[in-house]
CSV table of C-alpha atoms in Angstrom, one decimal:
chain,number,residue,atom,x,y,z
A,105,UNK,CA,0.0,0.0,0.0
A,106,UNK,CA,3.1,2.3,0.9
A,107,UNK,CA,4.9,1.6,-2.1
A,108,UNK,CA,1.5,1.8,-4.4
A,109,UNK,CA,1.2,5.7,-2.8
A,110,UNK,CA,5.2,6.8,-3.6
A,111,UNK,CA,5.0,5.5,-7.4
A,112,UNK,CA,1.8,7.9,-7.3
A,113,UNK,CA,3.2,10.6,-6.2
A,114,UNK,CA,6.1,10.1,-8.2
A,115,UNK,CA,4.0,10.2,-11.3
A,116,UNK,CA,2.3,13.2,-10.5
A,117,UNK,CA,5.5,15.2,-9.1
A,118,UNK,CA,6.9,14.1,-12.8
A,119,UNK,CA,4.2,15.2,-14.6
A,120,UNK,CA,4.2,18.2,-13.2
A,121,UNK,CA,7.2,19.2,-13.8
A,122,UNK,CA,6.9,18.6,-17.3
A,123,UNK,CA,4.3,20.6,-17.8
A,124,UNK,CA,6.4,23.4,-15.9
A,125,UNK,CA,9.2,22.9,-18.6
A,126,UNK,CA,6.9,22.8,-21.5
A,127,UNK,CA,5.0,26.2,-19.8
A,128,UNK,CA,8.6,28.1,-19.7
A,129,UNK,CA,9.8,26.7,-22.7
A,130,UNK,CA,7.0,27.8,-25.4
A,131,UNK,CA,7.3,31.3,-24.6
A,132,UNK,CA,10.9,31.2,-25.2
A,133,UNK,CA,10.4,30.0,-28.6
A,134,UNK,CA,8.5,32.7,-29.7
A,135,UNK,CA,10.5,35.2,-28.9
A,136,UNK,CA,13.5,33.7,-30.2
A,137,UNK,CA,11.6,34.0,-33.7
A,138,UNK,CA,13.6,36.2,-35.6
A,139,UNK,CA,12.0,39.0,-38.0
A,140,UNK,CA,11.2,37.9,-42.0
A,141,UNK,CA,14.1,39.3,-43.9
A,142,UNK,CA,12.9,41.9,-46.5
A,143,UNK,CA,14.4,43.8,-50.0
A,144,UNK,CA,13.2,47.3,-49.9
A,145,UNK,CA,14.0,50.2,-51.5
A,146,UNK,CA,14.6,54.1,-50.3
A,147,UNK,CA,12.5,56.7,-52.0
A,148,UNK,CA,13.4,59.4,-53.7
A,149,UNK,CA,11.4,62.4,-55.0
A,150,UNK,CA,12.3,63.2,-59.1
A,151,UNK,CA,10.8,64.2,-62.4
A,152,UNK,CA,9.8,61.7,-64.5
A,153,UNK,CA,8.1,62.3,-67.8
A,154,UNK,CA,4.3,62.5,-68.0
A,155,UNK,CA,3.2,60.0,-70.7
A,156,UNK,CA,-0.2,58.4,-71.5
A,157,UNK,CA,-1.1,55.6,-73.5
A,158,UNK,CA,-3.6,56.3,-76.4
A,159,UNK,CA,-5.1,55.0,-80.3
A,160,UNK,CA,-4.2,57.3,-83.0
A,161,UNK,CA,-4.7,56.9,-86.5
A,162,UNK,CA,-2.7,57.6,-89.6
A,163,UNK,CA,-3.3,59.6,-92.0
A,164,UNK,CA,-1.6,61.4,-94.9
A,165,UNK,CA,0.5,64.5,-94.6
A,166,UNK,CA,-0.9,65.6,-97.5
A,167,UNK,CA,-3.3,64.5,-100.4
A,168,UNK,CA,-4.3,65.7,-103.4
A,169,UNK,CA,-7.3,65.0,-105.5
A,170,UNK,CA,-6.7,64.5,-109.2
A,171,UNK,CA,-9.0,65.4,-111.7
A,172,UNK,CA,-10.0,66.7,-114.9
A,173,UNK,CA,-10.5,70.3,-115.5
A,174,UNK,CA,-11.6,70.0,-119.1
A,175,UNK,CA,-14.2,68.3,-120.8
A,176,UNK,CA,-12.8,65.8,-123.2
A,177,UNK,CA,-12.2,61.9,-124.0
A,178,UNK,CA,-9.5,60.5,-121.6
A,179,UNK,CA,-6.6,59.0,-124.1
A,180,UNK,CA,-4.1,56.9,-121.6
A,181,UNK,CA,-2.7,56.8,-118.5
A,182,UNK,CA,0.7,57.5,-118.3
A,183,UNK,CA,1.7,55.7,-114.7
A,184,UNK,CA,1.7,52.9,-112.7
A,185,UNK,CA,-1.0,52.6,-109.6
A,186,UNK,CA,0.5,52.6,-106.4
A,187,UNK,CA,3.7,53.7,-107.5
A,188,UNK,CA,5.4,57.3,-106.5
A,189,UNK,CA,5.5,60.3,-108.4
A,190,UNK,CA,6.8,63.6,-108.6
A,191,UNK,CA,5.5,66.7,-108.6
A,192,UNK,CA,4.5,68.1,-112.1
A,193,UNK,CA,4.5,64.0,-113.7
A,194,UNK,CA,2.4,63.4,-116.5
A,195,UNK,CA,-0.3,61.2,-115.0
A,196,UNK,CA,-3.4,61.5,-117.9
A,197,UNK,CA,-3.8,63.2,-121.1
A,198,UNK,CA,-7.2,63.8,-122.4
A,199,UNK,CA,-7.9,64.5,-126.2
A,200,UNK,CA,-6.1,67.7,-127.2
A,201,UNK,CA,-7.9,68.1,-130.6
A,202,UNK,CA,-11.3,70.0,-129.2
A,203,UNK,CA,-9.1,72.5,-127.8
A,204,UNK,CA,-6.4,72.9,-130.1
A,205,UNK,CA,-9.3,74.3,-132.4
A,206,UNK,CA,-10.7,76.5,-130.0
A,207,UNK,CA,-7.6,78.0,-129.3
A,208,UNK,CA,-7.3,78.5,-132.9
A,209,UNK,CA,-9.9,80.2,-133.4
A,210,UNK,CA,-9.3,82.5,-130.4
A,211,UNK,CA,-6.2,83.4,-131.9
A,212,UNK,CA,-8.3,83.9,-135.6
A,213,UNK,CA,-10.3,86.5,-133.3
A,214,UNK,CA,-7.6,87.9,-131.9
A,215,UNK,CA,-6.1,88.8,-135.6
A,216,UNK,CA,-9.3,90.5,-136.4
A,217,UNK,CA,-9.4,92.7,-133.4
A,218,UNK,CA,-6.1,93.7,-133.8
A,219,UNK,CA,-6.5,94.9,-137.7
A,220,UNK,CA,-9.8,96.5,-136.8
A,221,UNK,CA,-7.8,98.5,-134.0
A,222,UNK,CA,-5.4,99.2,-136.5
A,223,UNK,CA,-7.9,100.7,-138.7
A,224,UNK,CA,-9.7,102.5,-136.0
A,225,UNK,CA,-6.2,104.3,-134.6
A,226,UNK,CA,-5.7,105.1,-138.3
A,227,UNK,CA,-9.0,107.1,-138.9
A,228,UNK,CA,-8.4,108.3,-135.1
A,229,UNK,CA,-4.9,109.9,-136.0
A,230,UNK,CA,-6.5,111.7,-139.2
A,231,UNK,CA,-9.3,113.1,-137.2
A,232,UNK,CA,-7.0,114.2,-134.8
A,233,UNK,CA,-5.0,116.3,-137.2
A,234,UNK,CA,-7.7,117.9,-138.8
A,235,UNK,CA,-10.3,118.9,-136.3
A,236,UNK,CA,-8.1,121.9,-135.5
A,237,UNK,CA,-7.8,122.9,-138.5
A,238,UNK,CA,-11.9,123.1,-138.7
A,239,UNK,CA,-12.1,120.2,-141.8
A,240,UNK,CA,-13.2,117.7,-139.4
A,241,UNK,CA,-16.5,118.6,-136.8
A,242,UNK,CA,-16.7,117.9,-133.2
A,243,UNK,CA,-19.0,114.7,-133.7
A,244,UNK,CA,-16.4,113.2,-136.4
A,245,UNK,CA,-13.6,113.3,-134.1
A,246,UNK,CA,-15.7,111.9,-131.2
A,247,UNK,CA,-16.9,108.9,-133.1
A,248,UNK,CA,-13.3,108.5,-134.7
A,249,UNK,CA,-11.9,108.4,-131.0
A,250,UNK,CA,-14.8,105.9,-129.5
A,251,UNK,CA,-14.6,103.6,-132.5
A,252,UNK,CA,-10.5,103.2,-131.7
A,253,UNK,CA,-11.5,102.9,-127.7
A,254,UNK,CA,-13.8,100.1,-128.4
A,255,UNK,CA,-11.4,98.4,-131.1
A,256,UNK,CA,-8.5,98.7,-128.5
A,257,UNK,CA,-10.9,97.0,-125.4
A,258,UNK,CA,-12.1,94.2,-128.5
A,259,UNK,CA,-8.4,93.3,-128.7
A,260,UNK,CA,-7.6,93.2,-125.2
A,261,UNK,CA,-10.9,89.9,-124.8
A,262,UNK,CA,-9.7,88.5,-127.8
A,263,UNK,CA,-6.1,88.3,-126.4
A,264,UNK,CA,-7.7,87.2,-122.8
A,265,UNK,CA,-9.6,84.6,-125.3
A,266,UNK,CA,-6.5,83.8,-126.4
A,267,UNK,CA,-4.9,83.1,-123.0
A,268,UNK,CA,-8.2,81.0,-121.5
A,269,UNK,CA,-7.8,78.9,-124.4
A,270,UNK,CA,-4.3,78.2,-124.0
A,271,UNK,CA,-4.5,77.2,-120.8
A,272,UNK,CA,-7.3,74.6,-121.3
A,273,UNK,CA,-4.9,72.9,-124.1
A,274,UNK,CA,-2.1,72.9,-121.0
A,275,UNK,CA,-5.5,71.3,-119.0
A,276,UNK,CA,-5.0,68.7,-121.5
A,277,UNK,CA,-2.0,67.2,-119.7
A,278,UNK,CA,-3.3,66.0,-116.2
A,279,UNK,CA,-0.1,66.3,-113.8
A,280,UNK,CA,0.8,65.7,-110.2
A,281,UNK,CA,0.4,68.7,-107.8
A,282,UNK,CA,2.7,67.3,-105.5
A,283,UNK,CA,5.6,64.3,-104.4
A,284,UNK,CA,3.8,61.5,-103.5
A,285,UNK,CA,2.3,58.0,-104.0
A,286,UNK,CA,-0.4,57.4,-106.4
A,287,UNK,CA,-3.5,55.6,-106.2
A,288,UNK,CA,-5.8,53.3,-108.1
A,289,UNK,CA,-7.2,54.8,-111.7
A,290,UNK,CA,-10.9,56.4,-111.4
A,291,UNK,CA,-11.8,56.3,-114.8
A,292,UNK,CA,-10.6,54.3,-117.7
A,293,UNK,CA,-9.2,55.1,-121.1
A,294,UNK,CA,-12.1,56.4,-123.8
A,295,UNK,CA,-14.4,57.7,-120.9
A,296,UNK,CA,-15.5,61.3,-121.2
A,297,UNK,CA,-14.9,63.5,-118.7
A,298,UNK,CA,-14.7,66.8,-117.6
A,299,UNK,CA,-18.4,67.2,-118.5
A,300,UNK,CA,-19.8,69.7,-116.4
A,301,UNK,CA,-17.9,69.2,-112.9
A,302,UNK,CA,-14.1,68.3,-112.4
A,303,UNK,CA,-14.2,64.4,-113.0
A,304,UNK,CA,-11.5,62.6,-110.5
A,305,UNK,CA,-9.0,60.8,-112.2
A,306,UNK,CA,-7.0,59.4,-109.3
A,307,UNK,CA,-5.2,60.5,-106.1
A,308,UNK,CA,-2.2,61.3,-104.7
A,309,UNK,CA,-0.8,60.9,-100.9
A,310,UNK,CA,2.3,62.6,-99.2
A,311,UNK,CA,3.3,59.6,-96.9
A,312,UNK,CA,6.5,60.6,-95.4
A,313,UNK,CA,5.7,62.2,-92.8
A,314,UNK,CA,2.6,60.7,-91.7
A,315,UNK,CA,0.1,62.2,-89.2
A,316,UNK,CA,-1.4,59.9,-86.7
A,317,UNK,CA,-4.6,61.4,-84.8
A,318,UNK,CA,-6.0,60.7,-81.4
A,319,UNK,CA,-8.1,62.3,-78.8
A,320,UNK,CA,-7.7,62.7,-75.4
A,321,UNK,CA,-10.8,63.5,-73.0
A,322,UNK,CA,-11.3,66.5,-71.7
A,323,UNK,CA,-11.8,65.4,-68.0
A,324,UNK,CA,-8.1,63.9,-68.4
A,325,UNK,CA,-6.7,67.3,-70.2
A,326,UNK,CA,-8.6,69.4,-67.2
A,327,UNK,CA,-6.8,67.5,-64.2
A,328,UNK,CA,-3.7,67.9,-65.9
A,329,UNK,CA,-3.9,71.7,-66.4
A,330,UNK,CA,-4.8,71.8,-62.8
A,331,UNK,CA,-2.3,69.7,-61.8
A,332,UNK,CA,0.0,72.6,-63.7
A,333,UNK,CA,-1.5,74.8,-62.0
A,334,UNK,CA,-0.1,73.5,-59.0
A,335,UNK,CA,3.5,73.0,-59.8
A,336,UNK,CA,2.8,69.1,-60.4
A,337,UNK,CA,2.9,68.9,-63.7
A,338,UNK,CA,4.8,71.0,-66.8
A,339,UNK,CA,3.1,70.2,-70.0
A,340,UNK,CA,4.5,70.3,-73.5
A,341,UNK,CA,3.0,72.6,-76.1
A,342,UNK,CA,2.1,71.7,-79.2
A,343,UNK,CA,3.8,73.9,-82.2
A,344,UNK,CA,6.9,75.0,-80.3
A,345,UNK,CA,9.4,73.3,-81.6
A,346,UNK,CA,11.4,73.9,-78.3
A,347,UNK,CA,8.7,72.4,-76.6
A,348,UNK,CA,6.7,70.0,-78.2
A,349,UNK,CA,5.4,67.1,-76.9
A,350,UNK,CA,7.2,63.7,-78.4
A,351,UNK,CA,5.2,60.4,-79.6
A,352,UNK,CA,6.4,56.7,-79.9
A,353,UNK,CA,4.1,54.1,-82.2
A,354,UNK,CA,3.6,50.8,-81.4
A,355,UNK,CA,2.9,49.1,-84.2
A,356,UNK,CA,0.2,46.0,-84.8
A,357,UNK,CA,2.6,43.3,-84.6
A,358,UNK,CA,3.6,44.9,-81.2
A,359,UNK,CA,6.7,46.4,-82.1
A,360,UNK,CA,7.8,49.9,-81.2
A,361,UNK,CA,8.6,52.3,-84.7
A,362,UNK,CA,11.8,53.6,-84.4
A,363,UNK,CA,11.2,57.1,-85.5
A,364,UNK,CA,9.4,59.6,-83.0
A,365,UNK,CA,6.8,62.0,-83.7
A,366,UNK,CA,5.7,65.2,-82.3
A,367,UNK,CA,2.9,66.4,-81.7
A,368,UNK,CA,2.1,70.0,-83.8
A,369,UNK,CA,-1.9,70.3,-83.4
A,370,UNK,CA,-4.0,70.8,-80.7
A,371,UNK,CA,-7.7,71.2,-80.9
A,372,UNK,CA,-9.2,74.7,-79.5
A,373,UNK,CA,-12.7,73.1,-78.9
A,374,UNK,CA,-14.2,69.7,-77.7
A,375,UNK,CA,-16.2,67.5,-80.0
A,376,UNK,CA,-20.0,67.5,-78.6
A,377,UNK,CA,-20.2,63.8,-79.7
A,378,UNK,CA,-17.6,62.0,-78.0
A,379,UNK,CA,-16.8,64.9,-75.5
A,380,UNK,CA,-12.6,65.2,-76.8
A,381,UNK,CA,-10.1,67.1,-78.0
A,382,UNK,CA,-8.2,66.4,-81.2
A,383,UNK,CA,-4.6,66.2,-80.9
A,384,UNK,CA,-2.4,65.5,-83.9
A,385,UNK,CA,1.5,64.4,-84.2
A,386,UNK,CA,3.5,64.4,-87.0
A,387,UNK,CA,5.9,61.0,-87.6
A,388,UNK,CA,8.5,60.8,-90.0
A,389,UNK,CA,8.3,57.7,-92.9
A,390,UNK,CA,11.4,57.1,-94.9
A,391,UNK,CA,10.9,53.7,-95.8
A,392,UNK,CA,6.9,53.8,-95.8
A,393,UNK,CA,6.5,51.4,-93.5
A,394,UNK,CA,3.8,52.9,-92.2
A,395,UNK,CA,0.3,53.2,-94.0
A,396,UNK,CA,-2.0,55.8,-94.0
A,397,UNK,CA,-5.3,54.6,-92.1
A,398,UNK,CA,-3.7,52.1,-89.8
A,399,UNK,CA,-4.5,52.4,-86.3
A,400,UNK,CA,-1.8,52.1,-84.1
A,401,UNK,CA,-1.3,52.6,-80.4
A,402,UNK,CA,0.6,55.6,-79.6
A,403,UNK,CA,2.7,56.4,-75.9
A,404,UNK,CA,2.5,60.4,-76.1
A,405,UNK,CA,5.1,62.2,-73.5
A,406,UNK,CA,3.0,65.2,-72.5
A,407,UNK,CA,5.5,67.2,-70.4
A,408,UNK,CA,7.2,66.0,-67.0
A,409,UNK,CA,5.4,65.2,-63.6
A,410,UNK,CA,7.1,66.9,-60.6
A,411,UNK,CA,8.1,65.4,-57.0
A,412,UNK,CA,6.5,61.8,-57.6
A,413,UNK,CA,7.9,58.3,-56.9
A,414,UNK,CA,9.0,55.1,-59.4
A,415,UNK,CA,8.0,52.1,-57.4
A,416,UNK,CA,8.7,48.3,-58.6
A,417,UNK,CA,5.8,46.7,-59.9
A,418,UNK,CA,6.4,43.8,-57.2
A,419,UNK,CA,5.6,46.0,-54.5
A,420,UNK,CA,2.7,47.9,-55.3
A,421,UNK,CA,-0.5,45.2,-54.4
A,422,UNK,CA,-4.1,45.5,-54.8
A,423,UNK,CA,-7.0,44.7,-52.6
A,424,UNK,CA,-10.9,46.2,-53.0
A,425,UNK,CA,-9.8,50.0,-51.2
A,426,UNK,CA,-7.2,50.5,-53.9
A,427,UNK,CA,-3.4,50.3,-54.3
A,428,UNK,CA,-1.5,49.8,-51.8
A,429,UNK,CA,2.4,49.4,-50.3
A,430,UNK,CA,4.1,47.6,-47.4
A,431,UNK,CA,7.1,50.1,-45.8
A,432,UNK,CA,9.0,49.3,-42.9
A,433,UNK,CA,9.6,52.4,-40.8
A,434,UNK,CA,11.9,54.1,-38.4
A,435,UNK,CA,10.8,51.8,-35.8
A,436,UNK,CA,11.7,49.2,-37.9
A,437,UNK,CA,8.1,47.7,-37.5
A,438,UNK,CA,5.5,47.4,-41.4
A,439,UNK,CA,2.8,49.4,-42.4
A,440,UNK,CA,0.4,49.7,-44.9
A,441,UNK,CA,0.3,52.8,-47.1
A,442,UNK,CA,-2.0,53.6,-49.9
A,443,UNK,CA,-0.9,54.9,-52.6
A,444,UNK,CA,-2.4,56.7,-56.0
A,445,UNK,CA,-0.5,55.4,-59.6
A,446,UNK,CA,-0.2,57.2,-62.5
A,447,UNK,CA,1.1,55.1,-64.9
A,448,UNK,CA,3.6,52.3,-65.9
A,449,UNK,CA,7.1,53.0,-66.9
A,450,UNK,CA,9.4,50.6,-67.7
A,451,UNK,CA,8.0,48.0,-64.8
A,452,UNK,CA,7.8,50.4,-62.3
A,453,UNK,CA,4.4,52.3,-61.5
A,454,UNK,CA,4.6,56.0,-60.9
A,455,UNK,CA,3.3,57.1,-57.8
A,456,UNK,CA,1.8,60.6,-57.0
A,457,UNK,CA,0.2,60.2,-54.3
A,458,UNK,CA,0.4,58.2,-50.2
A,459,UNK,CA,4.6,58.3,-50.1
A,460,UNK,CA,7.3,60.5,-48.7
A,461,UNK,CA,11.1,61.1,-49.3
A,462,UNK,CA,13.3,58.3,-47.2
A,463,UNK,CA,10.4,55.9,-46.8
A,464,UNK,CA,11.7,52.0,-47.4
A,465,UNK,CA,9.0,50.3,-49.9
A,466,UNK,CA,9.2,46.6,-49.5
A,467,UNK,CA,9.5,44.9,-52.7
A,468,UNK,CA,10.7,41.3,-52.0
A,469,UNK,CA,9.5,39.2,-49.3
A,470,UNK,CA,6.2,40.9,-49.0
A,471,UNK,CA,4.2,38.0,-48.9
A,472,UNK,CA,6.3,36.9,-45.3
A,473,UNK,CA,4.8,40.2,-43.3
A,474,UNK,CA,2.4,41.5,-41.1
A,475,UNK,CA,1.5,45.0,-40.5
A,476,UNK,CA,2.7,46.1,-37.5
A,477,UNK,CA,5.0,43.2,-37.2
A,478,UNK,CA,8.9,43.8,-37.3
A,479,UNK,CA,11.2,43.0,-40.6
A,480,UNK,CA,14.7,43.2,-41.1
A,481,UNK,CA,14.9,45.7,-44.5
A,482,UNK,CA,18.0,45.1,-46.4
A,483,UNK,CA,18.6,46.8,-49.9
A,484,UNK,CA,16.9,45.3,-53.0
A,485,UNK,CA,17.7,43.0,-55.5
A,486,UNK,CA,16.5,43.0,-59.1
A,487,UNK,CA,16.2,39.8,-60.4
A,488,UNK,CA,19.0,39.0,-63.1
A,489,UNK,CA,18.4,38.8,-66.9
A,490,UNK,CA,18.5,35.0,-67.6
A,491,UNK,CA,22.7,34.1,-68.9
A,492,UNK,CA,23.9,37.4,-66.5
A,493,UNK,CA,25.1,37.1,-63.3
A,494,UNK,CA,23.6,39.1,-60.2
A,495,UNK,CA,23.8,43.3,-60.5
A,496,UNK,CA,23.4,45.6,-57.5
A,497,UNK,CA,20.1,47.1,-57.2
A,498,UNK,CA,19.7,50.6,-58.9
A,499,UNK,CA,16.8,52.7,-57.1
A,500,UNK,CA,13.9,53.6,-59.4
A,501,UNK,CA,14.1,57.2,-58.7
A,502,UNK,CA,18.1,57.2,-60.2
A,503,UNK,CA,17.2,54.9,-63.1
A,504,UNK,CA,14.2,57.3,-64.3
A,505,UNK,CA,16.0,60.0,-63.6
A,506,UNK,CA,18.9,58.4,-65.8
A,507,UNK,CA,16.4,57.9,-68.6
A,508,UNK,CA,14.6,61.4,-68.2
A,509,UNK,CA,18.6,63.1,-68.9
């Protein structure tokens, strides 16, 4: 019965102090937990540019309609569709015959005016001679001298006959008004035109440069004219070739066109329909690649956005409130920032709004804290290009401030 009693007590003085060990030990753990390790980077206020991504169109620089000016039966074509010409080229000729005769007989009228006026000075000159001499009355030598007025004026329409005439022969021979590319034949060889109105013949398109169009709404123009107003933003101004705003084309395949633009036209007023402004760039086309009436997407730099902050993409997360960061502060604890993003440039989101100067923005091992926790902030790493070996982390704001020089 003794012995039965002391293994009892044994057991429970055992467990016991087990469950004293296990009480002092769990504690212990936890704190020995050290803080998640984290990549973050230090922020830095800077000028980035202000660019916006848009859908333009192309569209000739210039284009002229070709047509024919006088009535006659179109004889041949003297290019080839779709190729380049210059201007002044013989493109058409249309029957010269009709008005080969009519300016012959302009210059037949012509002759006849100019022997009447001959006659009529003649008879003038006598008149004049011998009215003071009293052999010729006052009437005589009035009718002498209006009869050489209106034989002088009857020359002067049938030389403008003359002229008119000659110029509708030169009509005759449709040319190019300007350098360009030609397009597909209107009319075919034998029709008659010219009958009436000026019959189109063909056109021709200036492609190098191009223009590309786009709009921009006017809600999104407003809050950048009052973000000017502020000192935020500096825009560019289209027409000042100091100053004008700059345009890269991305073209369908997804490529970027390696010449820029810029942009020469803004719109004074706003479309009713689609509530707009027109904008219009300018892009240079060498090799005509590009084709008017394309639509391509277009990244217009509009000026340059003051005291804002390029964050990597990794860091900036999303939830149903918004945007937001993770930053590790003084206190060396995380905390939750939200942030407002302007736009994407070159993997990093620029931010405008919800940061300061100094801050550390985690970027790598964001998924491993808790706000309000601690973390250990060390600087970040970019990830390598595949085949290169490790580089030290650049900050954002010295890379786009690199790329802005």
């Amino acid at each position: 019965m003794k012995s039965t009693t002391t293994r009892t007590l044994a057991l429970c003085l055992g467990m016991l102090a087990l469950a004293a060990c296990g009480g002092k030990d769990q504690p212990q753990g936890q704190q020995q937990m050290p803080p998640p390790q984290v990549g973050v980077v230090t922020l830095k206020a800077q000028t980035v540019p202000l660019t916006k991504d848009l859908v333009g169109r192309l569209s000739p620089f210039r284009s002229a309609d070709v047509r024919a000016r006088v009535p006659g039966v179109l004889l041949k074509r003297t290019f080839d569709e779709g190729t380049d010409v210059e201007k002044g080229q013989l493109l058409f000729q249309i029957d010269p015959a009709p008005l080969k005769a009519t300016l012959g007989a302009a210059q037949a009228s012509l002759a006849q005016a100019q022997a009447s006026y001959t006659n009529a000075q003649v008879n003038a000159d006598r008149a004049r001679e011998l009215a003071p001499k009293g052999y010729v009355s006052k009437a005589d030598l009035d009718s002498a001298l209006a009869t050489e007025r209106s034989a002088k004026a009857a020359v002067q329409q049938a030389r403008a006959s003359v002229q008119s005439a000659q110029i509708n022969l030169g009509y005759a021979d449709v040319r190019s008004p300007i350098d360009g590319r030609a397009g597909q034949q209107q009319v075919t060889e034998g029709a008659l035109v010219g009958q009436g109105e000026a019959t189109l013949l063909t056109t021709v398109e200036q492609i190098d440069p191009l223009y590309v169009n786009f709009n921009m709404s006017v809600s999104e123009l407003e809050q950048l004219r009052q973000a000017q107003g502020q000192g935020n933003v500096s825009l560019a101004v289209a027409g000042k070739s100091d100053k004008n705003a700059s345009v890269r084309v991305t073209l369908p395949d997804g490529s970027t066109y390696a010449q820029p633009g810029t942009v020469d036209f803004s719109s004074t007023s706003v479309d009713p329909a689609t509530g707009a402004v027109s904008l219009r760039a300018r892009i240079p086309n060498p090799e005509h690649t590009l084709l008017p009436g394309m639509y391509v997407t277009i990244e217009a730099s509009l000026g340059q956005r003051h005291n804002v902050f390029v964050v990597p993409q990794a860091a900036v997360l999303r939830d149903t409130v918004g945007a937001y960061v993770y930053v590790v502060g003084p206190d060396g604890k995380v905390a939750r920032h939200d942030i407002t993003t302007a736009s994407m440039q070159g993997g990093n989101w620029v931010v405008t709004r919800g940061l300061k100067a100094g801050e550390k923005v985690i970027v790598s091992g964001v998924q491993n804290v808790k706000e309000g926790a601690p973390a250990n902030p060390s600087p970040w790493q970019p990830p390598a290009p595949a085949g290169q070996a490790p580089v030290a982390a650049k900050a954002p704001a010295a890379a786009a401030t690199a790329r802005g020089k």
